[in-house]
Coordinates of N, CA and C in Angstrom, one line a residue:
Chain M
X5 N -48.9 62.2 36.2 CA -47.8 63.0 36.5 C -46.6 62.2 37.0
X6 N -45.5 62.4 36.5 CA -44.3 61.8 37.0 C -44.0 61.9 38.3
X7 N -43.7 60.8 38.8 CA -43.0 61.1 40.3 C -41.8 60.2 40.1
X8 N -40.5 60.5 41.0 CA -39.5 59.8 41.1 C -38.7 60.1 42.2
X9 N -38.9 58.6 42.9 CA -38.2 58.5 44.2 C -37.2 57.6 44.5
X10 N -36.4 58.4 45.6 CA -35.3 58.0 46.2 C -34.7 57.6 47.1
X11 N -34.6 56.4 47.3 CA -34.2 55.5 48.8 C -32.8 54.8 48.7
X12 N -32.2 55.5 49.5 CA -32.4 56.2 51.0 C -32.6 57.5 50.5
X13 N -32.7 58.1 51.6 CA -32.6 59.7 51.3 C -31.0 59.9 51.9
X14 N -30.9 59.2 53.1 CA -29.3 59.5 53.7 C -28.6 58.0 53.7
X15 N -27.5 57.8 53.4 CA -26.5 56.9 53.8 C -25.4 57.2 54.4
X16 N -24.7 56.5 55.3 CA -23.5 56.3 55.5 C -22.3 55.0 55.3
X17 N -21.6 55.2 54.6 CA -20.6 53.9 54.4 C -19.1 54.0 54.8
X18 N -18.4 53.2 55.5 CA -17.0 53.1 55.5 C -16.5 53.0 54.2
X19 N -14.9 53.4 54.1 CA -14.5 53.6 52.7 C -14.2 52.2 52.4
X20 N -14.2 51.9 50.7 CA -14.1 50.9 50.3 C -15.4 49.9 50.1
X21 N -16.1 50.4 51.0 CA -17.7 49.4 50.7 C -18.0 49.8 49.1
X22 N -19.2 48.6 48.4 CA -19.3 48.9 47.4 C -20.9 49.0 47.6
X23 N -21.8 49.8 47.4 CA -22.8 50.3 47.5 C -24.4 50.8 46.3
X24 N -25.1 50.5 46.8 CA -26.5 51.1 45.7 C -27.3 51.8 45.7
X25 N -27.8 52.6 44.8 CA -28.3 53.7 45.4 C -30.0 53.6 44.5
X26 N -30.9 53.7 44.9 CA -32.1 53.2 43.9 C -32.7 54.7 43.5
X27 N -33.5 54.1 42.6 CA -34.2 55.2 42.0 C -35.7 54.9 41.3
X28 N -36.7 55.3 41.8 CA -38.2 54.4 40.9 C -39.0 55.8 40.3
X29 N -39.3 55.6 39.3 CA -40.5 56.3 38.8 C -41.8 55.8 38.6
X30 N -42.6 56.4 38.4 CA -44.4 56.1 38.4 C -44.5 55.8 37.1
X31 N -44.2 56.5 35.7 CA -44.0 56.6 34.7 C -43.5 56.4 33.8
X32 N -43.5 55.0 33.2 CA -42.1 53.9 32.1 C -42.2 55.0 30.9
X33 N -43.0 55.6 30.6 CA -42.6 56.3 29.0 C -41.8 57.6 29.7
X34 N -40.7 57.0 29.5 CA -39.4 57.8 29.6 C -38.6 57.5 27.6
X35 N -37.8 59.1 28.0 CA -36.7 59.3 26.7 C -35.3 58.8 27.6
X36 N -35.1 59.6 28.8 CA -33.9 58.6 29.0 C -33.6 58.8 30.6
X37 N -32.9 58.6 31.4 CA -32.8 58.7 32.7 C -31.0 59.1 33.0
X38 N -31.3 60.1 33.7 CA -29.7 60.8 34.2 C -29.2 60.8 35.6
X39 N -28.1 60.6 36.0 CA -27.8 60.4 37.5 C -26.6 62.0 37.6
X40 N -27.1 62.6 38.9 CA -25.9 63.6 39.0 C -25.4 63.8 39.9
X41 N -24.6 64.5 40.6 CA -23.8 64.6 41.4 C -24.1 65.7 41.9
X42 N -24.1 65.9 43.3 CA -24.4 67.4 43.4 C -23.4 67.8 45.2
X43 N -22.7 68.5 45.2 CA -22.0 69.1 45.9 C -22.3 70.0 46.5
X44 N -22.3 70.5 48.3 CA -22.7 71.2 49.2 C -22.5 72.5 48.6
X45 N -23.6 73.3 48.1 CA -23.0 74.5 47.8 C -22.6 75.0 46.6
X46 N -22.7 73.4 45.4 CA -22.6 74.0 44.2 C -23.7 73.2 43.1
X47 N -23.0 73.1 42.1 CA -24.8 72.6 41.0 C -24.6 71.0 40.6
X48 N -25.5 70.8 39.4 CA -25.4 69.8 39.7 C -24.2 68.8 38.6
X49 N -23.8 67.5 38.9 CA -22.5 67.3 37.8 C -23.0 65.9 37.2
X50 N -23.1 65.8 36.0 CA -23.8 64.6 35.1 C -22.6 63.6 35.2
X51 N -23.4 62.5 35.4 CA -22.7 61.3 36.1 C -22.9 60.4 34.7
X52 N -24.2 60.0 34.4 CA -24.6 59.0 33.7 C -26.0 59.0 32.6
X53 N -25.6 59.2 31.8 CA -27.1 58.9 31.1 C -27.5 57.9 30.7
X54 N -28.6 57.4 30.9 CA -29.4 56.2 30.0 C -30.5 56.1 29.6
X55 N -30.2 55.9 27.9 CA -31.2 55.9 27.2 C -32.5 55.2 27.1
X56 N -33.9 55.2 26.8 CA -35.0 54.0 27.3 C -34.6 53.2 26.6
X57 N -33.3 52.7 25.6 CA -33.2 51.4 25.0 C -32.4 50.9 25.4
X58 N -31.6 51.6 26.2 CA -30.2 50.9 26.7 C -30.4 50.2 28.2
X59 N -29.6 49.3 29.0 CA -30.1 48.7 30.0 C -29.0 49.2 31.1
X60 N -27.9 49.4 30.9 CA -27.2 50.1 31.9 C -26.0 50.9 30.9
X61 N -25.0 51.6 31.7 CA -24.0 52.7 31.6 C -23.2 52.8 32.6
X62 N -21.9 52.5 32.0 CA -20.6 52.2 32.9 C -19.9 53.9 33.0
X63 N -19.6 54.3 34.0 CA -18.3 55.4 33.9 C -17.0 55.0 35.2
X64 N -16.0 54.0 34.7 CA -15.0 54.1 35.9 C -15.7 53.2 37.1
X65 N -16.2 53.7 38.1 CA -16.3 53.1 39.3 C -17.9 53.2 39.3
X66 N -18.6 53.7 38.3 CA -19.7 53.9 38.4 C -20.5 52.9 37.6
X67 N -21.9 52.7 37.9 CA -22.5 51.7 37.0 C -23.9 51.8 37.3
X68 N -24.7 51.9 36.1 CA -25.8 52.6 36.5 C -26.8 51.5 35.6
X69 N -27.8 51.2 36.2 CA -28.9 50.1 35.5 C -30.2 50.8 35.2
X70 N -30.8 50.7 34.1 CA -32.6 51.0 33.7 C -33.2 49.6 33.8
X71 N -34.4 49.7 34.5 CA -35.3 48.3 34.0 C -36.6 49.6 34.0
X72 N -37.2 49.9 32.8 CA -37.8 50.8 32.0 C -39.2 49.9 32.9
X73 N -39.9 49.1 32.5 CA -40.9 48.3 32.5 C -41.9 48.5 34.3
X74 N -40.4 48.4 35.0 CA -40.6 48.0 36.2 C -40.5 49.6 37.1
X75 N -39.9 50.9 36.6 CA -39.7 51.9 36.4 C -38.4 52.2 37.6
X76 N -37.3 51.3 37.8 CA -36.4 51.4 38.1 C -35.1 52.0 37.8
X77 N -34.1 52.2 38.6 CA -33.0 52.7 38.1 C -32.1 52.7 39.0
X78 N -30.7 51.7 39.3 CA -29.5 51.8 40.7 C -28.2 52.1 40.1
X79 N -27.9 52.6 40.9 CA -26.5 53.7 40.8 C -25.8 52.7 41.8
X80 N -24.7 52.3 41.1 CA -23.8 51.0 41.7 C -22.4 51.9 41.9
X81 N -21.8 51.9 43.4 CA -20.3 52.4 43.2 C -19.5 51.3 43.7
X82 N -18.8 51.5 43.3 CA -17.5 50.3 43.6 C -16.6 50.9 44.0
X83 N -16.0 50.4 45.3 CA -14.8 50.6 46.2 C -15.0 52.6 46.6
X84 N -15.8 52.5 47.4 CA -16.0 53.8 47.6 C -15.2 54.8 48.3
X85 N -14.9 55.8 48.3 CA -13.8 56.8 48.8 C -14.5 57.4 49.7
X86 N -13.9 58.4 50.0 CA -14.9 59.8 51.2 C -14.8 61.1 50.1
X87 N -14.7 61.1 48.8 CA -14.3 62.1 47.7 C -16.2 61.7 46.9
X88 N -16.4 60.6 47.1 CA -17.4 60.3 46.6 C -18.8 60.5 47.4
X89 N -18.5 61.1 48.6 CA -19.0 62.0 49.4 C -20.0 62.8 49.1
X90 N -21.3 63.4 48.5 CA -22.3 64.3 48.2 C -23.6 64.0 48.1
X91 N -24.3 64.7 47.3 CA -26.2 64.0 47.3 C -26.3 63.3 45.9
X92 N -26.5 62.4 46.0 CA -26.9 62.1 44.3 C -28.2 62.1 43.8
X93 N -28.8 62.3 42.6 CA -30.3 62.9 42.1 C -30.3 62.2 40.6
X94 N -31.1 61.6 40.7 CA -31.7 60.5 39.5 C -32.6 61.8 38.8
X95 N -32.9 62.2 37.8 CA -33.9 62.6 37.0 C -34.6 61.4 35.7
X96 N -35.4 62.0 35.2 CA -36.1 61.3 33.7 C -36.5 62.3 32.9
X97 N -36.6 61.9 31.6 CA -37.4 63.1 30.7 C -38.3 61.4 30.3
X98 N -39.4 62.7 30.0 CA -40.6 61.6 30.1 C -40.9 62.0 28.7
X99 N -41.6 61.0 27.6 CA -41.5 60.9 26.0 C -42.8 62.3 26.3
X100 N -43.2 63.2 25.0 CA -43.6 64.3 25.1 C -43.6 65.0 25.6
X101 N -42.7 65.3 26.4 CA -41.9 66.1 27.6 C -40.8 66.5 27.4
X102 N -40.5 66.7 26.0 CA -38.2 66.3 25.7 C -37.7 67.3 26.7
X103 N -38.8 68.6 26.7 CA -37.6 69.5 27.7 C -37.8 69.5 29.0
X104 N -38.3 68.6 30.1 CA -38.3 68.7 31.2 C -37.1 67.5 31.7
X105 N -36.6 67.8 33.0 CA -36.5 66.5 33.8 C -36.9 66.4 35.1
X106 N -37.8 65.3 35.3 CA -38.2 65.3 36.8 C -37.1 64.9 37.6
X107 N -36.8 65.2 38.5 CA -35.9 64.8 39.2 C -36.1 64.3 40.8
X108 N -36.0 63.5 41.4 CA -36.1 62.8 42.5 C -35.2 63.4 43.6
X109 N -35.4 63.7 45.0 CA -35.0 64.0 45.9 C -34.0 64.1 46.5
X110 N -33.2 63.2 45.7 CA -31.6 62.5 46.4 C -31.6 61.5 47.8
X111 N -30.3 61.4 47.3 CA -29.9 60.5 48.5 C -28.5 61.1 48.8
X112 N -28.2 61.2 50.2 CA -27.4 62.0 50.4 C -26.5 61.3 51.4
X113 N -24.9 60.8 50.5 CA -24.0 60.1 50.7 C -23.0 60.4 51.2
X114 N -22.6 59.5 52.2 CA -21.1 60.0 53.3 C -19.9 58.4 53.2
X115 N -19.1 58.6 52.5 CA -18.0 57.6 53.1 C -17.1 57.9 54.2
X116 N -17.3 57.6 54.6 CA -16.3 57.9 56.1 C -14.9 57.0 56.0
X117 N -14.0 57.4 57.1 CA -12.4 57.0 56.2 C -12.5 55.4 57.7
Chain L
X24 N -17.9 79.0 26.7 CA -16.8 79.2 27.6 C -16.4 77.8 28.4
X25 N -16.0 77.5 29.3 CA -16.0 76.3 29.5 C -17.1 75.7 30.1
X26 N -17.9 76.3 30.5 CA -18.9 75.8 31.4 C -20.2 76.4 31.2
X27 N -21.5 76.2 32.2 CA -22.3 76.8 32.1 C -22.2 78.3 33.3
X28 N -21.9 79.8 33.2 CA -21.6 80.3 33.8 C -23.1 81.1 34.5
X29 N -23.7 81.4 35.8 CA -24.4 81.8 36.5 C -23.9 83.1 37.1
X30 N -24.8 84.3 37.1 CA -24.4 85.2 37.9 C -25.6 86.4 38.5
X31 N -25.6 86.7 39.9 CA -25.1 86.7 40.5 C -24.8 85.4 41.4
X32 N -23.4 85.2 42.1 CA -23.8 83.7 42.3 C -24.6 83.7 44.0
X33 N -24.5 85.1 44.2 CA -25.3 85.3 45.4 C -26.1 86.5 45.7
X34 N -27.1 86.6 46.0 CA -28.1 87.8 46.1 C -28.9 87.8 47.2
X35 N -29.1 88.9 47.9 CA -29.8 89.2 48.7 C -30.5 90.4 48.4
X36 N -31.8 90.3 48.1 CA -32.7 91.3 48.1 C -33.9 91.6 49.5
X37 N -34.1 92.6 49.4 CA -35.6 92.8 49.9 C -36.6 92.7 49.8
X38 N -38.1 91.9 50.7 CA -39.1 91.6 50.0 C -39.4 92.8 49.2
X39 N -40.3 92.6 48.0 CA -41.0 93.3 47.0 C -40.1 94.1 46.2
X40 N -38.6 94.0 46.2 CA -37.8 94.5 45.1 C -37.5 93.1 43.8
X41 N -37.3 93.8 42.5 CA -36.8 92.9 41.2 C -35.4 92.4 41.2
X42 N -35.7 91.3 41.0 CA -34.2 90.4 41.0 C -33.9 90.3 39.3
X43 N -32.7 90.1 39.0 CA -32.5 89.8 37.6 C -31.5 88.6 37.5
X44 N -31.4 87.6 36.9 CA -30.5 86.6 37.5 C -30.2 85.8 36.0
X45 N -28.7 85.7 35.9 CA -27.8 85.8 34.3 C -27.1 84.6 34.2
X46 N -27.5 83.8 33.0 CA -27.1 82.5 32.8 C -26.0 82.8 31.4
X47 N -25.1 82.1 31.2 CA -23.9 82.4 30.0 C -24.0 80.6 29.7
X48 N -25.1 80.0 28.5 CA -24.5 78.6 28.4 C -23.2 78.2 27.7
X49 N -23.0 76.9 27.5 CA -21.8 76.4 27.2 C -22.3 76.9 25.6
X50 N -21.2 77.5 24.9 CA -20.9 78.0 23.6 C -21.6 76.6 22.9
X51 N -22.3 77.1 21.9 CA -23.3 76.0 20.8 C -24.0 75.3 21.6
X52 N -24.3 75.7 22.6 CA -25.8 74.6 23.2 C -26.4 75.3 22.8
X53 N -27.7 74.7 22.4 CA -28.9 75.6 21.6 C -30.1 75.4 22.7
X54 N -30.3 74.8 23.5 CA -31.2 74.4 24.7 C -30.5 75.0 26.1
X55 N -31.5 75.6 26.5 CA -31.3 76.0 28.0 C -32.5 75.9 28.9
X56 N -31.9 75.7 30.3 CA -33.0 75.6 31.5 C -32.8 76.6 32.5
X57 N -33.9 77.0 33.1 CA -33.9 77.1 34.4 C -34.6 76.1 35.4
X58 N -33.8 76.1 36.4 CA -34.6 75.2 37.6 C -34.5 75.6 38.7
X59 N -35.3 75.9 39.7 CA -35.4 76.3 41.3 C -34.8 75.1 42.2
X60 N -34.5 75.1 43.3 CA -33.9 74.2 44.0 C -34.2 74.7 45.5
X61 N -35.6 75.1 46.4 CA -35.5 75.5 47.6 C -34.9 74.2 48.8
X62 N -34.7 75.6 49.9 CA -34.2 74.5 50.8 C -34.8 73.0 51.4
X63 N -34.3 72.0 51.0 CA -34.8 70.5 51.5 C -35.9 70.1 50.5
X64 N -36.3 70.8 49.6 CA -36.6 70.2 48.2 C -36.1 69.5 46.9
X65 N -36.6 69.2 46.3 CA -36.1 68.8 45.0 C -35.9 70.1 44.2
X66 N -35.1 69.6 43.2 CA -35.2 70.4 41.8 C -36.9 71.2 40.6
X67 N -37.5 72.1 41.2 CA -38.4 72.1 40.1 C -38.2 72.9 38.9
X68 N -38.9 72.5 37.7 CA -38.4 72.8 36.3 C -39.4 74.3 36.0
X69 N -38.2 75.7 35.4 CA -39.0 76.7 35.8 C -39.1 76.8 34.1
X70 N -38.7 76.9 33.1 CA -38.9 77.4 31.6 C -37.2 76.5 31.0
X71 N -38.0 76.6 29.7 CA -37.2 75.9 28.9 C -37.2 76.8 27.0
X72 N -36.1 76.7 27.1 CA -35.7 77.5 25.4 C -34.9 76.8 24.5
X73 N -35.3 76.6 23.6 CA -34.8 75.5 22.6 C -34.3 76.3 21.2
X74 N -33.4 76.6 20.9 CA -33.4 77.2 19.6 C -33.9 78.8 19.1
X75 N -34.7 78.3 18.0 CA -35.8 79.8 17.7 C -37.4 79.4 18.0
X76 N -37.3 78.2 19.2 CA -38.7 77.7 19.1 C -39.4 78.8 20.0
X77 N -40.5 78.6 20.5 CA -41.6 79.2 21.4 C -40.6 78.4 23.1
X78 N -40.2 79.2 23.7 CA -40.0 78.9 25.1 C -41.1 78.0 26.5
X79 N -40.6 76.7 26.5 CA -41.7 76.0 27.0 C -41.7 76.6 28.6
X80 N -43.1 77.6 29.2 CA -43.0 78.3 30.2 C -44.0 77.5 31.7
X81 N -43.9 76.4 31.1 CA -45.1 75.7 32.2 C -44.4 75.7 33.7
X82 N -43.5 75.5 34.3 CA -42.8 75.5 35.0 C -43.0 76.9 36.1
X83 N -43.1 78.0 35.4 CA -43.2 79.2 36.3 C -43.9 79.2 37.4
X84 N -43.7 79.3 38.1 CA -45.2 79.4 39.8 C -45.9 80.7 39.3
X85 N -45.6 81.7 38.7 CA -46.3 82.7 38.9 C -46.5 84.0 37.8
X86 N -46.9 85.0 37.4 CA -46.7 86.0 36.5 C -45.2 87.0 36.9
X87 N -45.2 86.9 38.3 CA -44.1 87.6 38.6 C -42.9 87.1 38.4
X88 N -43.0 86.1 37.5 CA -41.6 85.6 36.7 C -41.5 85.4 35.7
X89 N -40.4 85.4 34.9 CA -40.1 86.0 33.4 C -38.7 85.6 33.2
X90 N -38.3 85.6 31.6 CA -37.5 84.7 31.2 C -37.6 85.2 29.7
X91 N -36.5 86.0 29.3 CA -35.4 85.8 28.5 C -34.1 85.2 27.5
X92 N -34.1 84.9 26.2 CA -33.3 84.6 25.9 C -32.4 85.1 24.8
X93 N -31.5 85.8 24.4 CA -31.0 86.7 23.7 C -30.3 86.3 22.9
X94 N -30.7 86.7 21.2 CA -29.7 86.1 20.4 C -28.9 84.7 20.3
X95 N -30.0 83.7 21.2 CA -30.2 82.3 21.4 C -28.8 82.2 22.2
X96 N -28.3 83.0 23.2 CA -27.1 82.7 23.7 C -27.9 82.9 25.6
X97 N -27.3 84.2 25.8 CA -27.4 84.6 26.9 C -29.2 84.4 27.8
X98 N -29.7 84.1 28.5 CA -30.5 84.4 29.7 C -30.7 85.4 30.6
X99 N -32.0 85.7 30.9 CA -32.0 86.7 32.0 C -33.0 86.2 32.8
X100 N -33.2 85.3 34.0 CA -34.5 85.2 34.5 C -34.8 86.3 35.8
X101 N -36.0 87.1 35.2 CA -36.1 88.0 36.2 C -37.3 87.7 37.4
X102 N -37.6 88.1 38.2 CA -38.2 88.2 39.3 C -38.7 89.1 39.9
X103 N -39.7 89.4 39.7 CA -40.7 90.7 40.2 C -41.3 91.0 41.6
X104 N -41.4 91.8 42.0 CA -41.8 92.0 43.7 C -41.8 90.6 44.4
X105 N -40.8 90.4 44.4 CA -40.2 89.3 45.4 C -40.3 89.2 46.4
X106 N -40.8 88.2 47.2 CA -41.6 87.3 48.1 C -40.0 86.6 48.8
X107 N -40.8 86.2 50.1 CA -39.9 85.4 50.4 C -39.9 83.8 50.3
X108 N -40.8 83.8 49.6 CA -41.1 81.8 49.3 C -40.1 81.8 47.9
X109 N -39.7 82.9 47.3 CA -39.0 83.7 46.5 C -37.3 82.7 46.9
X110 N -36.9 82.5 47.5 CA -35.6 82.2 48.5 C -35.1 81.0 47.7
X111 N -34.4 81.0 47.1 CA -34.1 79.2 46.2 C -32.7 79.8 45.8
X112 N -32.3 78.2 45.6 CA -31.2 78.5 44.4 C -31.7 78.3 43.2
X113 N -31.3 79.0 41.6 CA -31.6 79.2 40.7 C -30.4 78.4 39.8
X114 N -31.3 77.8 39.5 CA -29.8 76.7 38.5 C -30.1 76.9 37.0
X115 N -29.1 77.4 36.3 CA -29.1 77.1 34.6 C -28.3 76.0 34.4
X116 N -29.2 75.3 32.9 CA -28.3 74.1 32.5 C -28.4 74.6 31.0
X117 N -27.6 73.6 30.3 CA -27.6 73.7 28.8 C -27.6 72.8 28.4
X118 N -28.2 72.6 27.3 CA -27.3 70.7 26.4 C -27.4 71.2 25.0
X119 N -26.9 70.4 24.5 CA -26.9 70.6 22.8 C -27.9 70.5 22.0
X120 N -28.8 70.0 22.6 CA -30.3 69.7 22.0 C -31.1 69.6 23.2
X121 N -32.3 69.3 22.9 CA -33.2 68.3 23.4 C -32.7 67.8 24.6
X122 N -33.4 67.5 25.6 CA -32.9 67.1 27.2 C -33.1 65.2 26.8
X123 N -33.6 65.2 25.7 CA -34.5 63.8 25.4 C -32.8 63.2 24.9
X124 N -32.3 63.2 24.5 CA -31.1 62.4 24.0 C -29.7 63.2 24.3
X125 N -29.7 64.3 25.1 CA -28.2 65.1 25.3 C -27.8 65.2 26.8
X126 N -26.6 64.6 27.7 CA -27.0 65.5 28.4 C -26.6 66.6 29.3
X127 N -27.2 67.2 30.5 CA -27.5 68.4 30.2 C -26.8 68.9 31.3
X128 N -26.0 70.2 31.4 CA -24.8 70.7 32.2 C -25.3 71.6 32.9
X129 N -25.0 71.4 34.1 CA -25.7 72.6 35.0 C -24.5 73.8 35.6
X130 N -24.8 75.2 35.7 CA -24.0 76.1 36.5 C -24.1 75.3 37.9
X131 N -23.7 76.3 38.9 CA -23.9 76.6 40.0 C -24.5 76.9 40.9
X132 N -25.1 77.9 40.0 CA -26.5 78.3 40.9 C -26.5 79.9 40.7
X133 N -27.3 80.4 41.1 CA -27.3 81.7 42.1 C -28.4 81.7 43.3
X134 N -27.8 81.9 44.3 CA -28.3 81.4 45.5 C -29.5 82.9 46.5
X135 N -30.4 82.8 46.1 CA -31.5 84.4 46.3 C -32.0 84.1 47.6
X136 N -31.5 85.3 48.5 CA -32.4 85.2 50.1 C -33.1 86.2 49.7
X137 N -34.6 86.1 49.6 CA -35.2 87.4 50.4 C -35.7 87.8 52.1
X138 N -35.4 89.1 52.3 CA -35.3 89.1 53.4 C -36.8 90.1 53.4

C-alpha cells in the first residue's frame, strides 16, 4: 500500500527566504506525482505535475523535482512572499491505480513579512 | 463552466438524516472524483467515474454511501443515515482523462457537520 509523507508538517519563514518542501513515498511504481496548493477554507489548486519520466517541473517561482527510484519529491520556492502562505499536499497515482491519488499530509506554510 | 463547481458548499444535518452533495465538472472532463478530507487528516479517495466505464468504488467506507453520475456530466454523492464520523469536507475534482497523465482540478468542497 502506498504511503506518502511529508516533512515538515509546519513551517515558518521570513519573506524572501527561498525554501523546500519534501515529499517521500513507499512506492516507485508511480504514473506521475502532483503538488497542490490548498487554502484555509477552500480546495485544492494544482501547482505542478510530474510525470515518472520526467525529473523536475518549473512554474514561475516554483520548481518541483522526482527522483522516482529513491521515491522522492521537493517543492523548491524562490524568494518567498506571505501570499505563498497555505498547506501544500504532494499526491501520486500509482501505475494500476490511474484513478486514485494518494496524497500526503501537507506541510503547512507561513511567510511572515 | 469555469471551474469545478460543488454545492451545497455548506451543510448541516442531523445524525441519521440523508445528505445529497452536487458536483458540476469542468465542461469535457470525462473523469471525476470524489475525496473526503476530515479534520487534521489527509485527503482520502472516495469513488471514481471515468467515461461510460464501471465507476471505481473502492474508496467508500461504507454501504451508506453512494455515487452517481449523470449523463457523464453531473454528480450526486449521497449519504445515508449519517453519522457523525460522517463530518468532512467533500471535494470533487475532474481532469480530462485518467488522473495517470492529466491533471486534476478540484472544487471547493462542501463542508458537512453532523450534529
Amino acid at each position: 500500500k502506498q504511503e506518502v509523507t511529508q516533512i515538515p508538517a509546519a513551517l515558518s519563514v521570513p519573506e524572501g527566504e527561498n525554501l523546500v518542501l519534501n515529499c517521500s513515498f513507499t512506492d516507485s511504481a508511480i504514473y506521475n506525482l502532483q503538488w497542490f496548493r490548498q487554502d484555509p477554507g477552500k480546495g485544492l489548486t494544482s501547482l505542478l505535475l510530474i510525470q515518472s519520466s520526467q525529473r523536475e517541473q518549473t512554474s514561475g517561482r516554483l520548481n518541483a523535482s522526482l527522483d522516482k527510484s529513491s521515491g522522492r519529491s521537493t517543492l523548491y520556492i524562490a524568494a518567498s512572499q506571505p501570499g505563498d502562505s497555505a498547506t501544500y499536499l504532494c499526491a501520486v497515482v500509482n501505475t494500476g491505480t490511474a484513478s486514485k491519488l494518494t496524497f500526503g499530509t501537507g506541510t503547512r506554510l507561513q511567510v511572515t513579512l | 463552466g469555469a471551474g469545478v463547481s460543488q454545492s451545497p458548499s455548506n451543510k448541516v444535518t442531523e445524525k441519521g438524516k440523508d445528505v445529497e452533495l452536487r458536483c458540476d465538472p469542468i465542461s469535457g472532463h470525462t473523469a471525476l472524483y470524489w475525496y473526503r478530507q476530515s479534520l487534521g487528516q489527509g485527503l482520502e479517495f472516495l469513488i471514481y467515474f471515468q467515461g461510460n466505464s464501471a465507476p471505481d468504488k473502492s474508496g467508500l467506507p461504507s454501504d451508506r454511501f453512494s455515487a452517481e453520475r449523470t449523463g457523464g456530466s453531473v454528480s450526486t454523492l449521497t449519504i445515508q443515515r449519517t453519522q457523525q464520523e460522517d463530518s468532512a469536507v467533500y471535494l470533487c475534482a475532474s481532469s480530462q482523462g485518467p488522473s495517470a497523465g492529466n491533471t486534476i482540478y478540484f472544487g471547493e468542497g462542501s463542508w458537512l457537520t453532523v450534529v
